[in-house]
GROMACS .gro file of C-alpha atoms in nm:
model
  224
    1UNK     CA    1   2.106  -1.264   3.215
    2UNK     CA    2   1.801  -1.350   3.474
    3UNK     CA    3   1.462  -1.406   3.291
    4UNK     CA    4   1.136  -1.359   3.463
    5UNK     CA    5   0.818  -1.510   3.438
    6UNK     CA    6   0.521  -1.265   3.551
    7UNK     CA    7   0.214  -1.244   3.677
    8UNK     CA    8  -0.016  -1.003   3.763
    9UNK     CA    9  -0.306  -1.005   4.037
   10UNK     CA   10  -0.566  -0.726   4.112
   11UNK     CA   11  -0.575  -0.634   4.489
   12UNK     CA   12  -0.861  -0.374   4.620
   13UNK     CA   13  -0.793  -0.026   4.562
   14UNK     CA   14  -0.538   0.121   4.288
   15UNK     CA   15  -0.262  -0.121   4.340
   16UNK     CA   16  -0.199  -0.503   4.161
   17UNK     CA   17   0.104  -0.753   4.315
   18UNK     CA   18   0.291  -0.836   4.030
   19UNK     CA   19   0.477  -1.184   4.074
   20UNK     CA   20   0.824  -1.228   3.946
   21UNK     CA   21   0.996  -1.603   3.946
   22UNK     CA   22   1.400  -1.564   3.868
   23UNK     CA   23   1.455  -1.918   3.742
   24UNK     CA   24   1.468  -2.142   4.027
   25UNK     CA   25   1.524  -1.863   4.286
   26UNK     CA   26   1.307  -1.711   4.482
   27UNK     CA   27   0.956  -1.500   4.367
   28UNK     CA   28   1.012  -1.148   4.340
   29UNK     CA   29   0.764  -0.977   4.441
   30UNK     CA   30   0.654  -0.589   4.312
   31UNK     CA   31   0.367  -0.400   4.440
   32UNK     CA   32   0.253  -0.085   4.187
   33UNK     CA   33  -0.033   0.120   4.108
   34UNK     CA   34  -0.266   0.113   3.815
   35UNK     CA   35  -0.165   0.475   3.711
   36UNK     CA   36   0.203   0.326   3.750
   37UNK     CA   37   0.110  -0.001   3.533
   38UNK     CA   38  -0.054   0.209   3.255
   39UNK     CA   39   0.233   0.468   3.249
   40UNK     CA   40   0.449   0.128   3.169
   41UNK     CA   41   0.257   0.031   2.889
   42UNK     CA   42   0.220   0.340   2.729
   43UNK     CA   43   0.616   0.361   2.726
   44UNK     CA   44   0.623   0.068   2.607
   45UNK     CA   45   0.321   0.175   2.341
   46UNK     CA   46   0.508   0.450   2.241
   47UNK     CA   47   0.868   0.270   2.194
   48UNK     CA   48   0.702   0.024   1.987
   49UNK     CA   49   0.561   0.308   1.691
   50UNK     CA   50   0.762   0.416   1.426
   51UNK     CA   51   0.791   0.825   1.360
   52UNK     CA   52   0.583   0.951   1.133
   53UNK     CA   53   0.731   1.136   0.806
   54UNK     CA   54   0.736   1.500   0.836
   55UNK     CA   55   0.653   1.678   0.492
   56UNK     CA   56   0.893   1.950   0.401
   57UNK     CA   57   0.754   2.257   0.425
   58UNK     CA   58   0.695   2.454   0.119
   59UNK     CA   59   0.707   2.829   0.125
   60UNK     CA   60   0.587   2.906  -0.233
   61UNK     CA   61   0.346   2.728  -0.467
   62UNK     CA   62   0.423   2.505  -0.694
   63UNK     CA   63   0.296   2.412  -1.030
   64UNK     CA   64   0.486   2.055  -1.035
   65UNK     CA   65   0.546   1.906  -0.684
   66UNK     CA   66   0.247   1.744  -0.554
   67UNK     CA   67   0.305   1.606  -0.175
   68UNK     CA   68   0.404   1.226  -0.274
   69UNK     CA   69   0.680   1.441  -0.475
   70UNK     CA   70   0.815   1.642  -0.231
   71UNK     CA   71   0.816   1.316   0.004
   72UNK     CA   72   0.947   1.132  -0.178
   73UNK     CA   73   1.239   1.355  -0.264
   74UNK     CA   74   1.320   1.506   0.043
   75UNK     CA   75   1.402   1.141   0.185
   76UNK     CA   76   1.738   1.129  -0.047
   77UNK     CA   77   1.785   1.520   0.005
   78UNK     CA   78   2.112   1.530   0.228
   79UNK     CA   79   2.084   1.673   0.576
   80UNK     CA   80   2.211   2.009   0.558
   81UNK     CA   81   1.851   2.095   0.379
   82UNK     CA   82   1.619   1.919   0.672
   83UNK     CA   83   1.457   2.166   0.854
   84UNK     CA   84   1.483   2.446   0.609
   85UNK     CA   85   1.149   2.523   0.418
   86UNK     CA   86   1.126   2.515   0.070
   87UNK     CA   87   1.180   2.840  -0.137
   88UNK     CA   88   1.094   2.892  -0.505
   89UNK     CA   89   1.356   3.071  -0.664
   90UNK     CA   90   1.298   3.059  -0.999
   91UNK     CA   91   0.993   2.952  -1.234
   92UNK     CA   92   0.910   2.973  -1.589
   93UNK     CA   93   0.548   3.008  -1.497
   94UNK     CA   94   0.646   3.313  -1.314
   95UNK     CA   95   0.973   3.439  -1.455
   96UNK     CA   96   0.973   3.332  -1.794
   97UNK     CA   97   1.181   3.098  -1.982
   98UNK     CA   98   1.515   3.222  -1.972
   99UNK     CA   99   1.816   3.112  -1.876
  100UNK     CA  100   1.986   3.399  -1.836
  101UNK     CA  101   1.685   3.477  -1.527
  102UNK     CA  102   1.752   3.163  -1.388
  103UNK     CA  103   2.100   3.241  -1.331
  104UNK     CA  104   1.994   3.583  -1.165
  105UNK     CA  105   1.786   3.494  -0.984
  106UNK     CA  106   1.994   3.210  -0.801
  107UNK     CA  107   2.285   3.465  -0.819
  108UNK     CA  108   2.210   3.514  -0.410
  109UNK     CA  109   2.187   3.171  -0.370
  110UNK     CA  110   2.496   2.994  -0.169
  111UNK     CA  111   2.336   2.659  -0.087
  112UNK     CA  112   2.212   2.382  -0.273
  113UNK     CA  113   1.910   2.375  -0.515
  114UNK     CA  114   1.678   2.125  -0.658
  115UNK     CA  115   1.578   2.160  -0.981
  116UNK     CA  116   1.236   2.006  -1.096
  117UNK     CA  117   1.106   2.009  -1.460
  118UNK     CA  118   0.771   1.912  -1.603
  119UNK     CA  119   0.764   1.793  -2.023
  120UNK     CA  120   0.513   1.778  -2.227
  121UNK     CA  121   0.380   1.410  -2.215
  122UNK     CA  122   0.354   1.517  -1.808
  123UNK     CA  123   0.654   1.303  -1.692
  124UNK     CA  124   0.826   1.498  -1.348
  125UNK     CA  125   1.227   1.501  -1.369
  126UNK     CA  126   1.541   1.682  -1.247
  127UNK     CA  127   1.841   1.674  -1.028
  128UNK     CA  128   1.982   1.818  -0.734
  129UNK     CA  129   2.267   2.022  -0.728
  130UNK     CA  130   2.543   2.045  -0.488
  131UNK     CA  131   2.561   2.399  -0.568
  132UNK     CA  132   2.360   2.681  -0.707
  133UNK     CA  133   2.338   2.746  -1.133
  134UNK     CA  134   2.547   2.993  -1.242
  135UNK     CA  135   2.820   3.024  -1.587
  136UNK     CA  136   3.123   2.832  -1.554
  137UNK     CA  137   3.449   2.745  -1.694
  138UNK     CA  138   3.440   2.457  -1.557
  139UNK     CA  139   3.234   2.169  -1.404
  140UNK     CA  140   3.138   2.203  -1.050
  141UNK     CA  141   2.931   2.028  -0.730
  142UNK     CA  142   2.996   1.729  -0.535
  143UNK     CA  143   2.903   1.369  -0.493
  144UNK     CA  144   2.594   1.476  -0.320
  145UNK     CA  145   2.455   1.605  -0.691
  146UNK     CA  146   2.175   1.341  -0.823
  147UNK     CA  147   1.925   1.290  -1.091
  148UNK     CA  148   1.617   1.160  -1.023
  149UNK     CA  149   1.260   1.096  -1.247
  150UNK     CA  150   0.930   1.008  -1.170
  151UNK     CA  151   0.853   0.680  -1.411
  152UNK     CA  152   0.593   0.684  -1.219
  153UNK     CA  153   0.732   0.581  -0.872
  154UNK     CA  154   1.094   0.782  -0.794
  155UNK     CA  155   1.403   0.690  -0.932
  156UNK     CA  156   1.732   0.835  -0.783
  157UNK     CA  157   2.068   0.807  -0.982
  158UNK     CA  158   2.367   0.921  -0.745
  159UNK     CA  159   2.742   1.004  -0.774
  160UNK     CA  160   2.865   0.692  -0.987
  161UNK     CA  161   3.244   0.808  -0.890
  162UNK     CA  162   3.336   0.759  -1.282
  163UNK     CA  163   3.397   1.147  -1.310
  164UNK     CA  164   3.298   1.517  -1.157
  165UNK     CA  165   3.093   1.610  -1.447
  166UNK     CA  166   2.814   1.732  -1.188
  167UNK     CA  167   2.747   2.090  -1.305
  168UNK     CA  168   2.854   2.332  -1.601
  169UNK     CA  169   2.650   2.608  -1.655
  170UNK     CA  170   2.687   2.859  -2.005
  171UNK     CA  171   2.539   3.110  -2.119
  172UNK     CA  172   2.329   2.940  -2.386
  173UNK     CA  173   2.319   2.635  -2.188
  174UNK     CA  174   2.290   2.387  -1.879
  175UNK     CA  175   2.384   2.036  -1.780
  176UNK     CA  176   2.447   1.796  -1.556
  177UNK     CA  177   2.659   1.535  -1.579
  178UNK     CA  178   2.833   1.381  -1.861
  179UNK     CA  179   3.047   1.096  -1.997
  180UNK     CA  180   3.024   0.873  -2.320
  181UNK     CA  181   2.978   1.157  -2.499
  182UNK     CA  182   2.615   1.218  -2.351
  183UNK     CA  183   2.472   1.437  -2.093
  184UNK     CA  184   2.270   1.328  -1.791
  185UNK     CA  185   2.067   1.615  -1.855
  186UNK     CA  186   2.104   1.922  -2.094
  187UNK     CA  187   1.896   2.270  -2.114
  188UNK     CA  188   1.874   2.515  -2.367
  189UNK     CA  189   1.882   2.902  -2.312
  190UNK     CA  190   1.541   2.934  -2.370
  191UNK     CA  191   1.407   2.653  -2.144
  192UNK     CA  192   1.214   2.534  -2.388
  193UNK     CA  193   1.417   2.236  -2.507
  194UNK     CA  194   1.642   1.976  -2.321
  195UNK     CA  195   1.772   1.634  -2.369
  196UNK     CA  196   1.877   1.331  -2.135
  197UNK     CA  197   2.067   1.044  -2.199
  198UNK     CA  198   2.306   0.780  -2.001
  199UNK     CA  199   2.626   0.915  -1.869
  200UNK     CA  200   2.882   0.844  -1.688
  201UNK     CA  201   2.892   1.069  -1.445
  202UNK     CA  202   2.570   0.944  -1.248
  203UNK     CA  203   2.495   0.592  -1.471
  204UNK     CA  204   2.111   0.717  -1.528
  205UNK     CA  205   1.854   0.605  -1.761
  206UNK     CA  206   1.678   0.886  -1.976
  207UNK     CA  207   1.525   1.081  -1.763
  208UNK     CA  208   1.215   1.159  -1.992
  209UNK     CA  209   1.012   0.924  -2.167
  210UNK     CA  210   1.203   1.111  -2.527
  211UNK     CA  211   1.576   1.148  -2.570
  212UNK     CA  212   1.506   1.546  -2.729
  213UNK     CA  213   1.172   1.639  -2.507
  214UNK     CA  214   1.036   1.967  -2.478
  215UNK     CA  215   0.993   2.150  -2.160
  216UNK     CA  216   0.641   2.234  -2.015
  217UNK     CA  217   0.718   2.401  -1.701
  218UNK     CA  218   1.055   2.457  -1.483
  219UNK     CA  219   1.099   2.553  -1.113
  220UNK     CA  220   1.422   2.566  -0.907
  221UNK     CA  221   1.387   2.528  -0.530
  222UNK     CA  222   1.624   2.653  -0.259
  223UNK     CA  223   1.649   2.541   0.068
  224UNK     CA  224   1.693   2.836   0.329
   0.00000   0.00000   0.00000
Protein backbone atom coordinates (compact mmCIF):
# COMPACT_ATOMS: atom_id res chain seq x y z
CA UNK A 1 0.00 0.00 0.00
CA UNK A 2 1.37 3.69 -1.11
CA UNK A 3 1.32 6.25 1.83
CA UNK A 4 1.17 9.91 1.24
CA UNK A 5 2.44 12.74 2.92
CA UNK A 6 0.25 16.04 2.26
CA UNK A 7 0.25 19.37 2.10
CA UNK A 8 -1.96 21.94 1.48
CA UNK A 9 -1.35 25.58 -0.03
CA UNK A 10 -3.96 28.41 -0.55
CA UNK A 11 -3.89 29.81 -4.17
CA UNK A 12 -6.18 33.07 -5.06
CA UNK A 13 -9.66 32.40 -5.65
CA UNK A 14 -11.68 29.16 -4.39
CA UNK A 15 -9.10 26.62 -5.17
CA UNK A 16 -5.84 25.24 -2.79
CA UNK A 17 -2.91 22.77 -4.56
CA UNK A 18 -2.77 20.02 -2.40
CA UNK A 19 0.78 18.24 -2.53
CA UNK A 20 1.01 14.53 -2.43
CA UNK A 21 4.71 12.72 -2.06
CA UNK A 22 4.29 8.67 -2.80
CA UNK A 23 7.41 7.56 -0.94
CA UNK A 24 10.30 8.28 -3.01
CA UNK A 25 8.29 8.76 -6.25
CA UNK A 26 7.24 11.52 -7.69
CA UNK A 27 4.77 14.56 -6.00
CA UNK A 28 1.32 14.11 -6.84
CA UNK A 29 -0.17 16.87 -7.35
CA UNK A 30 -4.30 17.66 -6.80
CA UNK A 31 -5.91 20.89 -7.48
CA UNK A 32 -9.64 21.27 -5.60
CA UNK A 33 -11.93 23.81 -4.44
CA UNK A 34 -12.71 25.02 -0.98
CA UNK A 35 -16.43 23.91 -1.29
CA UNK A 36 -14.74 20.49 -2.50
CA UNK A 37 -12.17 20.48 0.61
CA UNK A 38 -14.98 21.20 3.14
CA UNK A 39 -17.38 18.61 1.59
CA UNK A 40 -14.21 16.14 2.45
CA UNK A 41 -14.07 16.96 5.88
CA UNK A 42 -17.47 16.94 6.68
CA UNK A 43 -17.53 13.21 5.32
CA UNK A 44 -15.00 12.60 7.12
CA UNK A 45 -16.83 14.60 10.27
CA UNK A 46 -19.67 12.65 9.85
CA UNK A 47 -17.91 9.02 9.53
CA UNK A 48 -16.12 9.76 12.59
CA UNK A 49 -19.69 10.24 15.03
CA UNK A 50 -21.32 7.52 16.49
CA UNK A 51 -25.44 7.24 15.95
CA UNK A 52 -27.31 8.49 18.39
CA UNK A 53 -29.87 6.11 20.39
CA UNK A 54 -33.31 6.34 19.19
CA UNK A 55 -35.94 6.07 22.13
CA UNK A 56 -38.71 3.64 21.47
CA UNK A 57 -41.67 5.18 20.94
CA UNK A 58 -44.37 4.81 23.41
CA UNK A 59 -47.98 4.91 22.37
CA UNK A 60 -49.68 4.88 25.82
CA UNK A 61 -48.65 6.27 29.20
CA UNK A 62 -47.04 4.68 31.57
CA UNK A 63 -47.05 4.71 35.28
CA UNK A 64 -43.54 2.73 35.60
CA UNK A 65 -41.19 3.26 32.58
CA UNK A 66 -39.41 6.43 32.82
CA UNK A 67 -37.08 7.08 29.53
CA UNK A 68 -33.62 5.63 31.06
CA UNK A 69 -36.11 2.46 31.42
CA UNK A 70 -37.37 2.11 28.24
CA UNK A 71 -33.62 2.72 26.93
CA UNK A 72 -32.26 0.79 28.61
CA UNK A 73 -34.51 -2.14 27.85
CA UNK A 74 -35.16 -1.80 24.41
CA UNK A 75 -31.24 -2.28 23.77
CA UNK A 76 -31.59 -6.22 24.78
CA UNK A 77 -35.22 -6.30 23.16
CA UNK A 78 -34.62 -8.62 20.01
CA UNK A 79 -35.11 -7.13 16.59
CA UNK A 80 -38.35 -8.21 15.47
CA UNK A 81 -39.79 -5.39 18.09
CA UNK A 82 -37.43 -2.31 16.66
CA UNK A 83 -39.42 -0.05 14.92
CA UNK A 84 -42.74 -0.98 16.34
CA UNK A 85 -44.10 1.57 19.00
CA UNK A 86 -44.92 0.62 22.26
CA UNK A 87 -48.57 -0.42 23.13
CA UNK A 88 -50.04 -0.81 26.63
CA UNK A 89 -52.07 -3.71 26.74
CA UNK A 90 -52.83 -4.30 30.00
CA UNK A 91 -52.52 -2.26 33.43
CA UNK A 92 -53.66 -2.65 36.88
CA UNK A 93 -53.91 1.08 37.16
CA UNK A 94 -56.35 0.92 34.41
CA UNK A 95 -57.80 -2.57 34.27
CA UNK A 96 -57.63 -3.75 37.62
CA UNK A 97 -55.77 -6.45 39.21
CA UNK A 98 -56.80 -9.50 37.70
CA UNK A 99 -55.38 -12.07 36.09
CA UNK A 100 -57.98 -13.39 34.44
CA UNK A 101 -58.06 -9.49 32.44
CA UNK A 102 -54.65 -9.81 31.75
CA UNK A 103 -55.12 -12.86 29.87
CA UNK A 104 -58.05 -11.14 27.86
CA UNK A 105 -56.81 -8.62 27.14
CA UNK A 106 -53.51 -10.12 25.50
CA UNK A 107 -55.91 -12.78 24.04
CA UNK A 108 -55.37 -10.69 20.46
CA UNK A 109 -51.96 -10.52 21.04
CA UNK A 110 -49.61 -12.84 18.62
CA UNK A 111 -46.23 -11.22 19.27
CA UNK A 112 -44.09 -10.82 22.07
CA UNK A 113 -44.75 -8.79 25.30
CA UNK A 114 -42.79 -7.20 28.00
CA UNK A 115 -43.99 -7.32 31.18
CA UNK A 116 -42.93 -4.56 33.76
CA UNK A 117 -43.94 -4.54 37.49
CA UNK A 118 -43.50 -1.92 40.16
CA UNK A 119 -43.43 -3.31 44.29
CA UNK A 120 -43.90 -1.65 47.03
CA UNK A 121 -40.37 -0.53 48.29
CA UNK A 122 -40.37 1.12 44.41
CA UNK A 123 -37.89 -1.42 42.90
CA UNK A 124 -38.83 -1.79 38.71
CA UNK A 125 -38.75 -5.63 37.55
CA UNK A 126 -40.07 -8.10 34.93
CA UNK A 127 -39.31 -10.20 31.96
CA UNK A 128 -39.90 -10.47 28.45
CA UNK A 129 -41.75 -13.04 26.93
CA UNK A 130 -41.25 -14.81 23.76
CA UNK A 131 -44.86 -15.08 23.53
CA UNK A 132 -48.02 -13.51 24.75
CA UNK A 133 -49.75 -14.69 28.53
CA UNK A 134 -52.33 -16.89 28.19
CA UNK A 135 -53.40 -20.61 30.34
CA UNK A 136 -51.34 -23.44 29.50
CA UNK A 137 -50.73 -27.02 29.91
CA UNK A 138 -47.60 -26.62 29.42
CA UNK A 139 -44.51 -24.31 29.45
CA UNK A 140 -43.97 -22.21 26.47
CA UNK A 141 -41.54 -19.29 24.71
CA UNK A 142 -38.13 -19.39 23.47
CA UNK A 143 -34.59 -18.56 24.32
CA UNK A 144 -35.30 -15.02 23.51
CA UNK A 145 -37.54 -14.88 27.02
CA UNK A 146 -35.44 -12.82 29.82
CA UNK A 147 -35.73 -11.39 33.23
CA UNK A 148 -34.42 -8.32 33.97
CA UNK A 149 -34.51 -5.75 37.36
CA UNK A 150 -33.59 -2.42 37.98
CA UNK A 151 -31.08 -2.67 41.26
CA UNK A 152 -30.72 0.42 40.37
CA UNK A 153 -28.79 0.22 37.02
CA UNK A 154 -30.39 -2.83 34.60
CA UNK A 155 -29.73 -6.24 35.04
CA UNK A 156 -30.62 -8.77 32.23
CA UNK A 157 -30.73 -12.61 32.97
CA UNK A 158 -31.11 -14.57 29.54
CA UNK A 159 -31.84 -18.16 28.33
CA UNK A 160 -29.32 -20.18 30.65
CA UNK A 161 -30.05 -23.38 28.20
CA UNK A 162 -30.53 -25.57 31.57
CA UNK A 163 -34.33 -26.04 30.64
CA UNK A 164 -37.56 -24.42 28.64
CA UNK A 165 -39.28 -23.41 31.73
CA UNK A 166 -39.90 -19.85 30.00
CA UNK A 167 -43.68 -19.44 30.38
CA UNK A 168 -46.73 -21.32 32.10
CA UNK A 169 -49.62 -19.44 32.57
CA UNK A 170 -52.92 -20.83 34.98
CA UNK A 171 -55.69 -19.69 35.89
CA UNK A 172 -54.82 -18.68 39.44
CA UNK A 173 -51.37 -18.09 38.45
CA UNK A 174 -48.20 -16.91 36.37
CA UNK A 175 -44.52 -17.63 36.05
CA UNK A 176 -41.60 -17.60 34.41
CA UNK A 177 -39.05 -19.80 34.57
CA UNK A 178 -38.22 -22.46 36.94
CA UNK A 179 -35.73 -25.07 38.18
CA UNK A 180 -34.40 -26.04 41.75
CA UNK A 181 -37.62 -26.06 42.81
CA UNK A 182 -37.98 -22.12 42.53
CA UNK A 183 -39.49 -19.80 40.11
CA UNK A 184 -37.75 -16.95 38.33
CA UNK A 185 -40.76 -15.11 38.86
CA UNK A 186 -44.33 -16.10 40.12
CA UNK A 187 -47.82 -14.04 40.12
CA UNK A 188 -50.84 -14.55 41.87
CA UNK A 189 -54.43 -14.25 40.37
CA UNK A 190 -55.02 -11.22 41.95
CA UNK A 191 -51.79 -9.35 41.06
CA UNK A 192 -51.34 -8.40 44.22
CA UNK A 193 -48.69 -10.85 45.37
CA UNK A 194 -45.61 -12.49 43.59
CA UNK A 195 -42.38 -14.04 44.46
CA UNK A 196 -38.81 -14.40 42.75
CA UNK A 197 -36.13 -16.54 43.42
CA UNK A 198 -32.98 -18.26 41.50
CA UNK A 199 -33.82 -20.77 38.89
CA UNK A 200 -32.57 -22.61 36.56
CA UNK A 201 -34.12 -21.78 33.75
CA UNK A 202 -32.54 -18.16 33.36
CA UNK A 203 -29.73 -18.37 36.52
CA UNK A 204 -31.23 -14.88 38.02
CA UNK A 205 -30.85 -13.30 41.27
CA UNK A 206 -34.18 -12.21 43.10
CA UNK A 207 -35.59 -9.96 41.19
CA UNK A 208 -37.04 -7.77 44.10
CA UNK A 209 -35.30 -6.57 46.97
CA UNK A 210 -37.95 -9.47 49.13
CA UNK A 211 -38.27 -13.10 48.17
CA UNK A 212 -42.54 -12.78 48.84
CA UNK A 213 -43.01 -8.85 47.71
CA UNK A 214 -46.16 -7.30 47.07
CA UNK A 215 -47.14 -5.75 43.87
CA UNK A 216 -47.72 -1.91 43.52
CA UNK A 217 -48.49 -1.50 39.99
CA UNK A 218 -48.35 -3.92 36.74
CA UNK A 219 -48.31 -3.06 32.99
CA UNK A 220 -47.79 -5.40 30.00
CA UNK A 221 -46.47 -3.83 26.79
CA UNK A 222 -46.89 -5.10 23.22
CA UNK A 223 -44.97 -4.30 20.45
CA UNK A 224 -47.14 -3.69 17.20
Amino acid sequence: MKKYIGAIQKMPGNSRILYFARNCDEPYVEIVTVTETKRRQSICSSEDEEPEDILPVLSDHSELLEDTHVQKLGAHLPARTQGYPWRLVYSTVVHGTSLKTLYRNLAHIEGPVLLVIKDMDNQVFGAFASHPFRVSKHCYGTGETFLYSFSPELKVFHWSGINSYFVRGHTDSLHLGCGGGHFGLWLDADLCHGCSLACDTFHNQPLSKKQDFLIHNLEVWAFH
